[in-house]
Short mmCIF file of N, CA and C in Angstrom, two decimals:
data_model
loop_
_atom_site.label_atom_id
_atom_site.label_comp_id
_atom_site.label_asym_id
_atom_site.label_seq_id
_atom_site.Cartn_x
_atom_site.Cartn_y
_atom_site.Cartn_z
N MET A 1158 24.37 -28.41 32.84
CA MET A 1158 24.80 -27.24 33.44
C MET A 1158 25.66 -26.70 34.46
N GLY A 1159 26.46 -27.86 35.15
CA GLY A 1159 27.51 -27.65 35.87
C GLY A 1159 26.25 -28.12 37.40
N GLY A 1160 27.50 -27.33 38.52
CA GLY A 1160 26.26 -27.63 39.59
C GLY A 1160 24.88 -26.60 39.80
N GLU A 1161 24.13 -27.58 39.86
CA GLU A 1161 22.58 -27.09 40.73
C GLU A 1161 22.69 -25.48 41.12
N ASN A 1162 24.04 -25.84 42.67
CA ASN A 1162 23.93 -24.11 43.46
C ASN A 1162 25.14 -23.04 43.00
N GLN A 1163 25.04 -22.48 42.02
CA GLN A 1163 26.31 -22.08 41.50
C GLN A 1163 25.86 -20.61 41.40
N SER A 1164 26.54 -20.04 41.28
CA SER A 1164 26.32 -18.55 41.53
C SER A 1164 25.91 -18.21 39.88
N PHE A 1165 25.28 -17.53 39.72
CA PHE A 1165 24.83 -17.11 38.35
C PHE A 1165 24.85 -15.68 37.90
N THR A 1166 25.93 -15.29 37.38
CA THR A 1166 26.39 -13.49 36.67
C THR A 1166 25.58 -13.70 34.90
N ARG A 1167 25.49 -12.22 34.76
CA ARG A 1167 24.70 -12.11 33.12
C ARG A 1167 26.20 -12.62 32.81
N ALA A 1168 27.05 -12.43 32.88
CA ALA A 1168 27.94 -13.17 32.11
C ALA A 1168 28.47 -14.71 31.40
N SER A 1169 27.05 -15.80 32.36
CA SER A 1169 26.92 -16.37 32.42
C SER A 1169 25.23 -17.31 31.43
N PHE A 1170 24.89 -15.57 31.53
CA PHE A 1170 23.77 -16.15 31.14
C PHE A 1170 23.52 -16.80 29.84
N GLU A 1171 24.66 -16.72 28.89
CA GLU A 1171 24.97 -17.04 27.53
C GLU A 1171 24.41 -18.87 27.50
N GLU A 1172 25.77 -19.04 28.28
CA GLU A 1172 26.07 -20.86 28.59
C GLU A 1172 25.25 -20.73 29.31
N ALA A 1173 24.79 -20.35 30.16
CA ALA A 1173 23.40 -20.93 31.08
C ALA A 1173 21.98 -21.78 30.08
N TRP A 1174 21.65 -20.06 29.17
CA TRP A 1174 20.93 -20.45 28.19
C TRP A 1174 21.06 -21.70 27.91
N SER A 1175 21.93 -21.66 27.44
CA SER A 1175 21.96 -22.11 25.82
C SER A 1175 22.05 -24.24 26.93
N GLN A 1176 22.51 -24.48 28.13
CA GLN A 1176 22.78 -25.41 28.39
C GLN A 1176 20.62 -25.74 28.69
N SER A 1177 20.52 -24.60 29.41
CA SER A 1177 18.66 -25.25 29.44
C SER A 1177 17.73 -25.21 28.76
N GLU A 1178 18.14 -23.96 27.86
CA GLU A 1178 16.97 -24.08 26.61
C GLU A 1178 16.42 -25.42 26.56
N PRO A 1179 17.01 -26.17 25.66
CA PRO A 1179 15.86 -27.87 25.63
C PRO A 1179 15.98 -28.05 26.84
N GLN A 1180 16.14 -28.80 27.41
CA GLN A 1180 15.16 -28.86 29.00
C GLN A 1180 13.22 -28.04 28.84
N LEU A 1181 13.95 -26.32 29.11
CA LEU A 1181 12.63 -25.88 28.68
C LEU A 1181 12.04 -25.63 28.04
N ARG A 1182 12.64 -26.08 26.53
CA ARG A 1182 11.63 -26.21 25.14
C ARG A 1182 10.27 -27.86 25.54
N LYS A 1183 11.50 -28.28 26.29
CA LYS A 1183 10.01 -29.64 26.54
C LYS A 1183 9.58 -29.02 27.55
N LEU A 1184 10.11 -28.90 28.80
CA LEU A 1184 8.65 -27.94 29.91
C LEU A 1184 7.60 -27.61 28.92
N CYS A 1185 7.84 -26.76 28.43
CA CYS A 1185 7.18 -25.30 27.09
C CYS A 1185 6.16 -25.99 26.68
N PHE A 1186 6.43 -27.11 26.25
CA PHE A 1186 5.33 -27.94 25.48
C PHE A 1186 4.98 -28.89 26.34
N ARG A 1187 4.98 -29.26 26.92
CA ARG A 1187 3.50 -29.67 28.31
C ARG A 1187 3.50 -29.09 28.77
N TRP A 1188 3.63 -28.11 29.44
CA TRP A 1188 2.37 -27.05 30.01
C TRP A 1188 2.49 -26.23 29.14
N THR A 1189 2.68 -25.84 28.32
CA THR A 1189 1.16 -25.64 27.39
C THR A 1189 0.34 -27.03 26.62
N GLY A 1190 0.48 -27.34 26.48
CA GLY A 1190 -1.14 -29.33 26.32
C GLY A 1190 -0.29 -28.94 25.79
N ARG A 1191 1.19 -29.61 24.89
CA ARG A 1191 2.14 -29.22 23.08
C ARG A 1191 1.18 -29.10 22.36
N ASP A 1192 1.17 -27.41 23.11
CA ASP A 1192 0.76 -26.53 21.73
C ASP A 1192 2.39 -26.59 21.22
N PRO A 1193 2.46 -26.19 19.74
CA PRO A 1193 4.21 -25.98 20.01
C PRO A 1193 4.19 -23.62 20.14
N GLU A 1194 3.36 -23.67 19.10
CA GLU A 1194 3.24 -22.34 19.24
C GLU A 1194 2.76 -21.45 20.55
N ALA A 1195 2.27 -22.13 22.00
CA ALA A 1195 2.03 -21.29 22.98
C ALA A 1195 4.39 -21.68 24.19
N ALA A 1196 4.09 -22.45 23.48
CA ALA A 1196 5.42 -22.98 23.82
C ALA A 1196 6.52 -22.35 23.73
N ARG A 1197 6.35 -21.96 23.06
CA ARG A 1197 7.73 -20.70 21.83
C ARG A 1197 7.08 -19.34 22.46
N ASP A 1198 6.10 -18.86 22.50
CA ASP A 1198 5.10 -17.76 23.34
C ASP A 1198 6.64 -18.20 24.66
N ALA A 1199 5.73 -19.20 25.34
CA ALA A 1199 6.35 -19.21 26.60
C ALA A 1199 7.53 -19.31 27.02
N LEU A 1200 8.52 -19.78 26.06
CA LEU A 1200 10.23 -19.34 26.05
C LEU A 1200 10.66 -18.15 25.87
N GLY A 1201 10.14 -17.48 24.55
CA GLY A 1201 10.75 -15.84 24.66
C GLY A 1201 10.04 -15.52 25.49
N THR A 1202 9.20 -15.72 26.44
CA THR A 1202 8.83 -15.37 27.77
C THR A 1202 10.10 -14.72 28.46
N VAL A 1203 10.20 -15.81 29.24
CA VAL A 1203 10.75 -16.87 29.61
C VAL A 1203 12.97 -16.18 29.86
N ALA A 1204 12.94 -15.79 28.85
CA ALA A 1204 14.20 -15.41 28.10
C ALA A 1204 14.21 -14.44 28.59
N VAL A 1205 13.41 -13.34 28.08
CA VAL A 1205 12.75 -11.87 28.04
C VAL A 1205 12.75 -11.28 29.81
N LEU A 1206 12.78 -12.06 30.75
CA LEU A 1206 11.57 -12.15 32.18
C LEU A 1206 13.19 -12.09 32.80
N ALA A 1207 14.09 -13.12 31.79
CA ALA A 1207 15.34 -13.76 33.14
C ALA A 1207 16.63 -12.27 33.03
N MET A 1208 16.48 -12.32 31.33
CA MET A 1208 17.26 -10.54 30.74
C MET A 1208 16.85 -9.82 31.98
N GLU A 1209 15.37 -9.75 31.88
CA GLU A 1209 15.05 -7.96 32.79
C GLU A 1209 15.98 -8.10 34.61
N GLU A 1210 15.40 -9.45 34.86
CA GLU A 1210 15.29 -9.80 35.85
C GLU A 1210 17.55 -9.76 36.26
N LEU A 1211 18.16 -10.26 35.67
CA LEU A 1211 19.39 -9.63 36.05
C LEU A 1211 19.92 -8.39 35.13
N THR A 1212 19.52 -7.31 34.54
CA THR A 1212 19.26 -6.42 34.17
C THR A 1212 19.33 -4.98 36.21
N ARG A 1213 17.73 -5.88 35.79
CA ARG A 1213 17.22 -4.54 37.26
C ARG A 1213 17.80 -5.82 38.89
N SER A 1214 18.63 -6.37 39.15
CA SER A 1214 18.80 -7.32 40.27
C SER A 1214 20.56 -7.07 39.96
N SER A 1215 21.34 -7.48 41.39
CA SER A 1215 22.71 -7.54 41.26
C SER A 1215 23.35 -8.57 40.15
N GLY A 1216 22.18 -9.23 39.74
CA GLY A 1216 23.27 -9.98 39.17
C GLY A 1216 23.58 -11.84 39.02
N GLU A 1217 23.16 -12.10 40.60
CA GLU A 1217 23.72 -13.39 41.38
C GLU A 1217 22.44 -13.97 41.25
N ILE A 1218 22.17 -15.09 41.08
CA ILE A 1218 21.20 -16.22 41.17
C ILE A 1218 21.36 -17.37 41.67
N SER A 1219 21.45 -18.25 42.94
CA SER A 1219 21.49 -19.43 42.87
C SER A 1219 20.10 -20.21 42.92
N ASN A 1220 20.73 -21.85 41.82
CA ASN A 1220 20.28 -22.86 41.51
C ASN A 1220 19.31 -21.87 39.60
N VAL A 1221 20.07 -22.09 39.60
CA VAL A 1221 19.57 -21.37 37.64
C VAL A 1221 19.02 -22.62 37.81
N ARG A 1222 18.66 -23.41 37.79
CA ARG A 1222 17.60 -24.56 37.29
C ARG A 1222 16.45 -23.70 37.41
N ALA A 1223 16.70 -24.35 39.20
CA ALA A 1223 15.15 -24.50 38.99
C ALA A 1223 14.43 -22.54 39.02
N TRP A 1224 15.38 -21.47 39.60
CA TRP A 1224 14.73 -20.44 38.54
C TRP A 1224 14.28 -20.14 37.38
N LEU A 1225 15.25 -20.62 36.54
CA LEU A 1225 14.84 -20.52 34.86
C LEU A 1225 13.19 -21.47 34.67
N THR A 1226 13.07 -22.75 35.74
CA THR A 1226 12.39 -23.71 35.26
C THR A 1226 10.93 -22.44 36.27
N ARG A 1227 11.05 -21.74 37.12
CA ARG A 1227 9.90 -21.03 37.46
C ARG A 1227 9.14 -20.66 37.04
N LEU A 1228 10.29 -19.59 35.59
CA LEU A 1228 9.99 -18.57 35.15
C LEU A 1228 9.39 -19.39 33.73
N ALA A 1229 9.57 -20.35 33.64
CA ALA A 1229 9.01 -20.74 32.82
C ALA A 1229 8.25 -21.45 33.25
N ARG A 1230 7.48 -22.15 33.89
CA ARG A 1230 5.82 -22.53 34.40
C ARG A 1230 5.12 -21.59 35.00
N ASN A 1231 5.22 -20.35 35.64
CA ASN A 1231 4.68 -19.18 35.37
C ASN A 1231 4.44 -18.48 33.43
N ALA A 1232 4.90 -18.79 32.99
CA ALA A 1232 4.63 -18.26 32.07
C ALA A 1232 4.24 -19.21 30.90
N CYS A 1233 3.61 -20.63 31.93
CA CYS A 1233 3.10 -21.53 31.02
C CYS A 1233 0.69 -21.14 31.65
N VAL A 1234 1.05 -20.57 33.04
CA VAL A 1234 0.55 -20.63 33.99
C VAL A 1234 -0.49 -19.53 33.81
N ASP A 1235 0.37 -18.20 32.58
CA ASP A 1235 0.07 -17.43 32.74
C ASP A 1235 -0.96 -17.32 31.53
N ILE A 1236 -0.06 -18.60 30.22
CA ILE A 1236 -0.90 -18.59 28.33
C ILE A 1236 -2.40 -19.29 29.33
N HIS A 1237 -2.50 -20.07 30.27
CA HIS A 1237 -3.40 -20.99 30.46
C HIS A 1237 -4.17 -20.33 30.79
N ARG A 1238 -4.14 -19.18 31.96
CA ARG A 1238 -5.13 -18.21 32.37
C ARG A 1238 -5.71 -17.20 31.09
N GLU A 1239 -4.66 -16.79 30.53
CA GLU A 1239 -5.47 -15.70 29.44
C GLU A 1239 -6.01 -16.86 28.29
N ARG A 1240 -6.16 -18.65 28.30
CA ARG A 1240 -6.90 -19.15 27.49
C ARG A 1240 -7.81 -19.20 28.06
N ALA A 1241 -8.34 -19.83 30.01
CA ALA A 1241 -9.29 -20.04 30.44
C ALA A 1241 -10.08 -18.40 30.08
N ILE A 1242 -9.27 -17.64 30.30
CA ILE A 1242 -10.72 -16.21 30.13
C ILE A 1242 -10.90 -16.06 28.64
N LYS A 1243 -9.72 -16.38 28.09
CA LYS A 1243 -11.04 -16.38 26.50
C LYS A 1243 -12.28 -16.74 26.41
N ARG A 1244 -11.60 -18.00 26.67
CA ARG A 1244 -12.89 -19.27 26.31
C ARG A 1244 -13.94 -19.24 27.44
N ARG A 1245 -13.89 -18.81 28.60
CA ARG A 1245 -14.99 -18.56 29.13
C ARG A 1245 -15.71 -17.52 28.35
N ALA A 1246 -15.62 -16.10 27.86
CA ALA A 1246 -15.56 -14.89 28.29
C ALA A 1246 -16.64 -15.99 26.20
N ILE A 1247 -16.39 -16.37 25.50
CA ILE A 1247 -16.47 -16.93 24.34
C ILE A 1247 -17.47 -17.93 24.81
N GLU A 1248 -17.68 -19.05 26.23
CA GLU A 1248 -18.54 -19.20 26.28
C GLU A 1248 -20.09 -18.97 27.10
N ARG A 1249 -19.86 -17.34 27.94
CA ARG A 1249 -20.59 -17.06 28.19
C ARG A 1249 -21.51 -16.45 26.84
N LEU A 1250 -20.48 -15.92 25.99
CA LEU A 1250 -21.61 -15.33 25.08
C LEU A 1250 -22.50 -15.71 24.01
N THR A 1251 -21.56 -17.16 23.93
CA THR A 1251 -22.47 -18.42 23.29
C THR A 1251 -23.89 -19.06 24.40
N VAL A 1252 -23.73 -19.29 25.62
CA VAL A 1252 -24.51 -19.24 26.50
C VAL A 1252 -25.81 -18.01 25.95
N GLU A 1253 -25.23 -17.31 26.48
CA GLU A 1253 -26.54 -15.66 26.32
C GLU A 1253 -26.73 -15.64 25.39
N GLY A 1254 -26.20 -15.83 24.75
CA GLY A 1254 -26.55 -15.45 22.63
C GLY A 1254 -28.12 -17.01 22.63
N ALA A 1255 -27.05 -17.98 22.90
CA ALA A 1255 -28.52 -19.00 21.98
C ALA A 1255 -29.32 -19.82 24.29
N LEU A 1256 -29.37 -19.31 24.86
CA LEU A 1256 -30.42 -19.77 26.41
C LEU A 1256 -30.31 -18.21 26.99
N GLU A 1257 -29.60 -17.33 26.29
CA GLU A 1257 -29.92 -16.02 27.66
C GLU A 1257 -28.94 -15.96 28.77
N SER A 1258 -29.77 -16.35 30.17
CA SER A 1258 -29.02 -17.01 31.29
C SER A 1258 -28.99 -18.13 31.53
N ALA A 1259 -30.09 -19.26 30.77
CA ALA A 1259 -30.39 -20.48 31.82
C ALA A 1259 -29.50 -21.59 32.63
N HIS A 1260 -28.67 -21.13 32.62
CA HIS A 1260 -26.67 -21.40 32.08
C HIS A 1260 -25.89 -21.16 33.44
N ALA A 1261 -26.31 -20.29 32.77
CA ALA A 1261 -24.73 -18.68 33.09
C ALA A 1261 -24.93 -18.85 34.54
N GLU A 1262 -23.97 -18.54 35.82
CA GLU A 1262 -23.55 -18.66 36.98
C GLU A 1262 -24.73 -16.99 37.79
N SER A 1263 -25.31 -16.85 38.53
CA SER A 1263 -25.83 -15.59 39.39
C SER A 1263 -24.75 -15.48 40.10
N PRO A 1264 -25.06 -13.82 39.80
CA PRO A 1264 -24.18 -12.92 40.25
C PRO A 1264 -23.50 -13.31 41.40
N GLU A 1265 -24.59 -13.57 41.98
CA GLU A 1265 -24.13 -14.18 43.61
C GLU A 1265 -22.94 -15.54 43.61
N ALA A 1266 -23.32 -16.36 42.69
CA ALA A 1266 -22.60 -17.48 42.86
C ALA A 1266 -20.95 -17.23 42.63
N GLU A 1267 -20.68 -16.40 41.37
CA GLU A 1267 -19.63 -15.47 40.55
C GLU A 1267 -18.94 -15.37 41.58
N GLN A 1268 -19.79 -14.09 42.82
CA GLN A 1268 -19.18 -13.02 43.60
C GLN A 1268 -18.49 -14.94 44.57
N MET A 1269 -18.79 -15.40 45.43
CA MET A 1269 -19.38 -16.52 46.66
C MET A 1269 -17.78 -17.34 45.73
N ARG A 1270 -18.01 -18.01 44.31
CA ARG A 1270 -16.38 -18.70 43.65
C ARG A 1270 -15.40 -17.86 43.28
N ARG A 1271 -15.46 -16.44 43.43
CA ARG A 1271 -14.67 -15.74 43.77
C ARG A 1271 -13.66 -15.73 44.92
N GLU A 1272 -14.82 -15.35 45.85
CA GLU A 1272 -14.39 -15.23 46.95
C GLU A 1272 -13.31 -16.63 47.57
N LEU A 1273 -13.97 -17.60 46.48
CA LEU A 1273 -13.30 -18.60 47.93
C LEU A 1273 -11.86 -19.05 47.15
N ASP A 1274 -11.86 -18.21 45.54
CA ASP A 1274 -11.13 -18.63 44.93
C ASP A 1274 -9.35 -17.27 46.03
N VAL A 1275 -10.02 -16.93 45.89
CA VAL A 1275 -9.20 -15.92 47.24
C VAL A 1275 -8.49 -16.57 48.74
N LEU A 1276 -9.43 -16.60 49.24
CA LEU A 1276 -9.76 -17.65 51.42
C LEU A 1276 -9.17 -18.64 50.08
N VAL A 1277 -9.20 -19.47 49.19
CA VAL A 1277 -7.88 -20.78 49.40
C VAL A 1277 -6.30 -20.77 48.53
N ARG A 1278 -6.48 -19.14 48.04
CA ARG A 1278 -5.12 -18.52 47.57
C ARG A 1278 -4.20 -18.09 48.64
N ARG A 1279 -4.68 -17.61 49.77
CA ARG A 1279 -4.46 -17.35 51.09
C ARG A 1279 -3.91 -17.85 51.74
N ALA A 1280 -5.39 -19.41 52.09
CA ALA A 1280 -4.82 -19.95 53.24
C ALA A 1280 -3.49 -20.70 52.53
N ILE A 1281 -3.84 -20.95 51.50
CA ILE A 1281 -2.29 -22.72 50.61
C ILE A 1281 -0.95 -21.34 50.68
N ASP A 1282 -0.89 -19.23 50.82
CA ASP A 1282 0.01 -18.68 51.24
C ASP A 1282 0.66 -18.64 52.99
N GLY A 1283 -0.33 -19.42 53.34
CA GLY A 1283 0.12 -19.69 55.22
C GLY A 1283 0.74 -20.80 55.82
N LEU A 1284 0.66 -21.34 54.86
CA LEU A 1284 1.32 -23.52 54.81
C LEU A 1284 2.38 -23.05 55.08
N PRO A 1285 3.56 -24.10 55.48
CA PRO A 1285 4.55 -24.14 55.27
C PRO A 1285 5.67 -23.99 53.66
N PRO A 1286 6.12 -23.56 53.62
CA PRO A 1286 6.85 -22.94 52.48
C PRO A 1286 6.65 -24.53 51.47
N GLY A 1287 7.40 -25.86 52.48
CA GLY A 1287 7.27 -27.21 51.71
C GLY A 1287 5.71 -27.50 51.08
N LEU A 1288 4.90 -26.93 51.88
CA LEU A 1288 2.97 -27.38 51.87
C LEU A 1288 2.58 -26.64 50.90
N ALA A 1289 3.42 -25.19 51.26
CA ALA A 1289 2.57 -24.50 49.94
C ALA A 1289 3.08 -24.26 48.25
N GLU A 1290 4.34 -24.66 48.53
CA GLU A 1290 5.09 -24.85 47.09
C GLU A 1290 3.94 -26.54 46.81
N THR A 1291 4.10 -27.59 47.01
CA THR A 1291 2.65 -28.32 46.29
C THR A 1291 1.68 -28.29 46.50
N ALA A 1292 1.20 -27.34 47.20
CA ALA A 1292 0.20 -27.08 46.91
C ALA A 1292 -0.51 -26.26 45.73
N LYS A 1293 0.21 -25.04 46.17
CA LYS A 1293 -0.30 -24.75 44.65
C LYS A 1293 -0.09 -25.85 43.46
N LEU A 1294 0.56 -25.68 43.49
CA LEU A 1294 1.39 -27.54 41.97
C LEU A 1294 -0.11 -27.80 41.68
N ARG A 1295 -0.52 -28.67 43.00
CA ARG A 1295 -1.79 -29.10 42.82
C ARG A 1295 -2.99 -28.65 42.90
N LEU A 1296 -3.42 -28.30 44.05
CA LEU A 1296 -4.63 -27.37 43.83
C LEU A 1296 -5.02 -26.62 43.00
N VAL A 1297 -3.73 -25.57 42.79
CA VAL A 1297 -3.72 -23.90 42.19
C VAL A 1297 -3.36 -24.43 40.19
N GLU A 1298 -2.69 -24.81 40.50
CA GLU A 1298 -2.09 -25.33 38.62
C GLU A 1298 -2.88 -26.54 38.11
N GLU A 1299 -2.98 -27.62 38.96
CA GLU A 1299 -3.72 -28.72 38.68
C GLU A 1299 -2.68 -30.28 37.99
N GLU A 1300 -1.64 -29.77 38.43
CA GLU A 1300 -0.50 -30.27 37.94
C GLU A 1300 -0.39 -31.77 37.96
N PRO A 1301 -0.33 -32.91 37.62
CA PRO A 1301 -0.13 -34.46 37.80
C PRO A 1301 0.75 -34.06 38.74
N TYR A 1302 0.72 -35.00 39.82
CA TYR A 1302 1.71 -35.45 40.74
C TYR A 1302 2.43 -35.73 40.65
N GLU A 1303 3.30 -36.56 39.13
CA GLU A 1303 4.24 -36.62 38.08
C GLU A 1303 4.93 -36.18 38.14
N ASP A 1304 4.58 -35.07 37.84
CA ASP A 1304 5.09 -33.67 37.34
C ASP A 1304 5.70 -32.83 38.73
N ILE A 1305 4.50 -32.79 39.58
CA ILE A 1305 4.78 -32.23 40.59
C ILE A 1305 6.38 -32.74 41.60
N ALA A 1306 6.71 -34.39 41.46
CA ALA A 1306 7.38 -34.84 41.94
C ALA A 1306 8.91 -34.60 40.89
N GLY A 1307 8.77 -34.64 39.75
CA GLY A 1307 10.14 -34.47 38.93
C GLY A 1307 10.74 -32.72 39.17
N GLU A 1308 9.17 -32.17 39.76
CA GLU A 1308 9.94 -30.57 39.70
C GLU A 1308 11.00 -30.47 40.55
N LEU A 1309 10.35 -30.66 41.65
CA LEU A 1309 10.32 -30.71 42.99
C LEU A 1309 11.59 -31.75 44.14
N SER A 1310 11.74 -33.01 42.97
CA SER A 1310 12.91 -33.26 43.04
C SER A 1310 12.66 -34.47 44.34
N LEU A 1311 10.69 -35.10 44.43
CA LEU A 1311 10.24 -35.68 45.57
C LEU A 1311 9.66 -36.54 45.39
N SER A 1312 9.66 -37.69 45.60
CA SER A 1312 8.64 -38.86 44.78
C SER A 1312 7.84 -38.99 45.17
N PRO A 1313 6.87 -39.25 44.42
CA PRO A 1313 5.14 -39.55 44.48
C PRO A 1313 4.98 -39.77 45.01
N GLU A 1314 5.36 -40.34 46.20
CA GLU A 1314 4.29 -40.98 47.99
C GLU A 1314 3.94 -39.81 48.18
N THR A 1315 6.22 -38.88 48.46
CA THR A 1315 5.79 -37.28 49.30
C THR A 1315 4.89 -36.67 48.50
N VAL A 1316 5.36 -36.17 47.91
CA VAL A 1316 3.90 -35.00 46.70
C VAL A 1316 2.24 -35.07 47.31
N ARG A 1317 2.44 -37.23 47.15
CA ARG A 1317 0.73 -37.60 47.51
C ARG A 1317 0.45 -36.79 49.42
N LYS A 1318 1.67 -37.63 49.93
CA LYS A 1318 1.53 -36.87 51.83
C LYS A 1318 2.01 -35.47 51.41
N ARG A 1319 2.25 -34.70 51.00
CA ARG A 1319 2.47 -33.49 51.27
C ARG A 1319 0.77 -32.78 51.12
N ILE A 1320 0.30 -33.28 49.62
CA ILE A 1320 -1.15 -32.79 49.54
C ILE A 1320 -2.67 -32.86 50.48
N GLN A 1321 -2.15 -34.38 51.24
CA GLN A 1321 -3.04 -34.91 52.49
C GLN A 1321 -2.75 -34.45 52.84
N ASP A 1322 -1.33 -33.55 54.04
CA ASP A 1322 -1.55 -33.07 55.40
C ASP A 1322 -1.32 -31.10 54.33
N ALA A 1323 -1.52 -30.72 53.15
CA ALA A 1323 -2.04 -29.20 53.26
C ALA A 1323 -3.49 -30.20 52.99
N ARG A 1324 -3.80 -30.15 52.74
CA ARG A 1324 -5.92 -30.14 52.77
C ARG A 1324 -6.03 -30.55 54.17
N THR A 1325 -5.57 -30.99 54.87
CA THR A 1325 -6.05 -31.10 56.27
C THR A 1325 -5.67 -29.74 57.19
N ARG A 1326 -4.38 -29.72 56.79
CA ARG A 1326 -4.50 -27.70 57.26
C ARG A 1326 -5.77 -26.39 56.68
N LEU A 1327 -5.14 -27.00 55.08
CA LEU A 1327 -6.77 -25.55 54.69
C LEU A 1327 -7.90 -25.74 55.06
N ARG A 1328 -8.75 -27.01 55.10
CA ARG A 1328 -9.99 -27.82 55.41
C ARG A 1328 -10.00 -26.77 56.89
N ASN A 1329 -9.25 -27.31 58.22
CA ASN A 1329 -9.16 -26.46 59.27
C ASN A 1329 -9.11 -24.73 59.05
N GLU A 1330 -8.05 -24.45 58.04
CA GLU A 1330 -8.25 -23.54 58.62
C GLU A 1330 -9.77 -22.45 57.65
N LEU A 1331 -9.45 -23.12 57.13
CA LEU A 1331 -11.06 -22.32 55.54
C LEU A 1331 -12.25 -22.42 56.36
N ALA A 1332 -12.24 -24.20 56.85
CA ALA A 1332 -13.73 -24.44 57.58
C ALA A 1332 -13.59 -23.06 58.63
N THR A 1333 -12.62 -22.91 60.07
CA THR A 1333 -12.42 -22.07 61.18
C THR A 1333 -12.85 -20.14 60.31
N HIS A 1334 -12.75 -20.04 59.42
CA HIS A 1334 -12.90 -18.32 57.88
C HIS A 1334 -14.21 -18.68 57.75
N VAL A 1335 -14.66 -19.52 57.73
CA VAL A 1335 -16.05 -19.80 56.51
C VAL A 1335 -17.14 -19.48 57.51
N GLU A 1336 -16.98 -21.08 59.42
CA GLU A 1336 -18.02 -20.44 59.58
C GLU A 1336 -18.28 -18.92 61.18
N GLU A 1337 -16.63 -18.86 60.48
CA GLU A 1337 -17.16 -16.99 61.36
C GLU A 1337 -17.98 -16.22 60.32
N THR A 1338 -16.72 -16.31 58.71
CA THR A 1338 -17.87 -15.11 58.12
C THR A 1338 -18.71 -14.86 57.14
N ARG A 1339 -18.86 -16.59 56.42
CA ARG A 1339 -19.76 -16.80 55.26
C ARG A 1339 -20.70 -17.59 55.25
N PRO A 1340 -21.63 -17.37 54.57
CA PRO A 1340 -22.15 -17.96 54.85
C PRO A 1340 -22.52 -19.96 54.51
N ARG A 1341 -23.56 -21.11 55.33
CA ARG A 1341 -23.14 -21.89 55.21
C ARG A 1341 -22.60 -22.39 53.86
N GLY A 1342 -23.39 -21.74 52.52
CA GLY A 1342 -23.39 -23.35 51.28
C GLY A 1342 -21.93 -22.70 50.93
N ILE A 1343 -21.14 -22.13 51.24
CA ILE A 1343 -19.39 -22.06 50.93
C ILE A 1343 -18.78 -23.07 50.94
N THR A 1344 -19.04 -23.89 52.99
CA THR A 1344 -18.64 -24.44 52.93
C THR A 1344 -18.27 -25.39 52.06
N ARG A 1345 -19.94 -26.29 51.96
CA ARG A 1345 -20.21 -27.86 50.41
C ARG A 1345 -18.29 -27.01 49.81
N GLN A 1346 -18.79 -26.24 49.54
CA GLN A 1346 -17.33 -25.86 48.26
C GLN A 1346 -16.48 -25.50 48.63
N VAL A 1347 -16.09 -25.24 49.96
CA VAL A 1347 -14.74 -25.39 50.34
C VAL A 1347 -14.56 -26.61 50.04
N GLU A 1348 -15.08 -28.00 50.80
CA GLU A 1348 -14.32 -29.57 50.53
C GLU A 1348 -15.08 -29.83 49.34
N SER A 1349 -15.38 -29.01 48.57
CA SER A 1349 -15.99 -29.86 47.10
C SER A 1349 -14.16 -29.50 45.97
N ARG A 1350 -14.52 -27.88 46.81
CA ARG A 1350 -13.29 -27.75 46.05
C ARG A 1350 -11.71 -28.95 46.16
N LEU A 1351 -11.16 -28.62 48.11
CA LEU A 1351 -9.90 -29.87 48.48
C LEU A 1351 -10.26 -31.07 47.98
N SER A 1352 -11.49 -31.50 47.40
CA SER A 1352 -11.57 -33.00 47.25
C SER A 1352 -11.39 -33.69 46.22
N THR A 1353 -11.62 -32.98 45.28
CA THR A 1353 -11.99 -32.85 43.89
C THR A 1353 -10.49 -32.60 43.78
N ARG A 1354 -9.49 -32.18 43.30
CA ARG A 1354 -7.87 -32.06 43.19
C ARG A 1354 -6.91 -32.82 43.79
#
């Protein structure tokens, strides 16, 4: 692909795409759980989004590889979210049909879980950029440490240190917010959310 920080214009899109496509295909395959059809869908989405962005923008993008990789990761995350929503809907229908609501979350618990997700995401966005990016990959997207290290060109030890630092900061931030505005039960959920990933 040449220089990592080269200027990227419409004229060079096809060349950059042909050089990046094999690696993007591998990443999409891995990030979609080795599902060839989902990987093809994600790769197609990346191509469309890249062309749309180039049409809308001035056409200059530095660090083409990182940009295309980010588009690919986002496309795969969207596929995972869609699958999770469908899976939860099917599970909910199955549970409701078989056991009525014996194992279903109460509306209050579901609302609390949604609020916790929003709190965690906002707190992550408030972290310094390096920590925020690493924390999103690990705590939100649940990527393995080794994959994060490869994507961000860091050592696995550095990734682990950043996650540890992010967790400490998030615990402090969320604990303060929860004590001021939320019932006690959510404090345990915050701790569980940050400790298990």
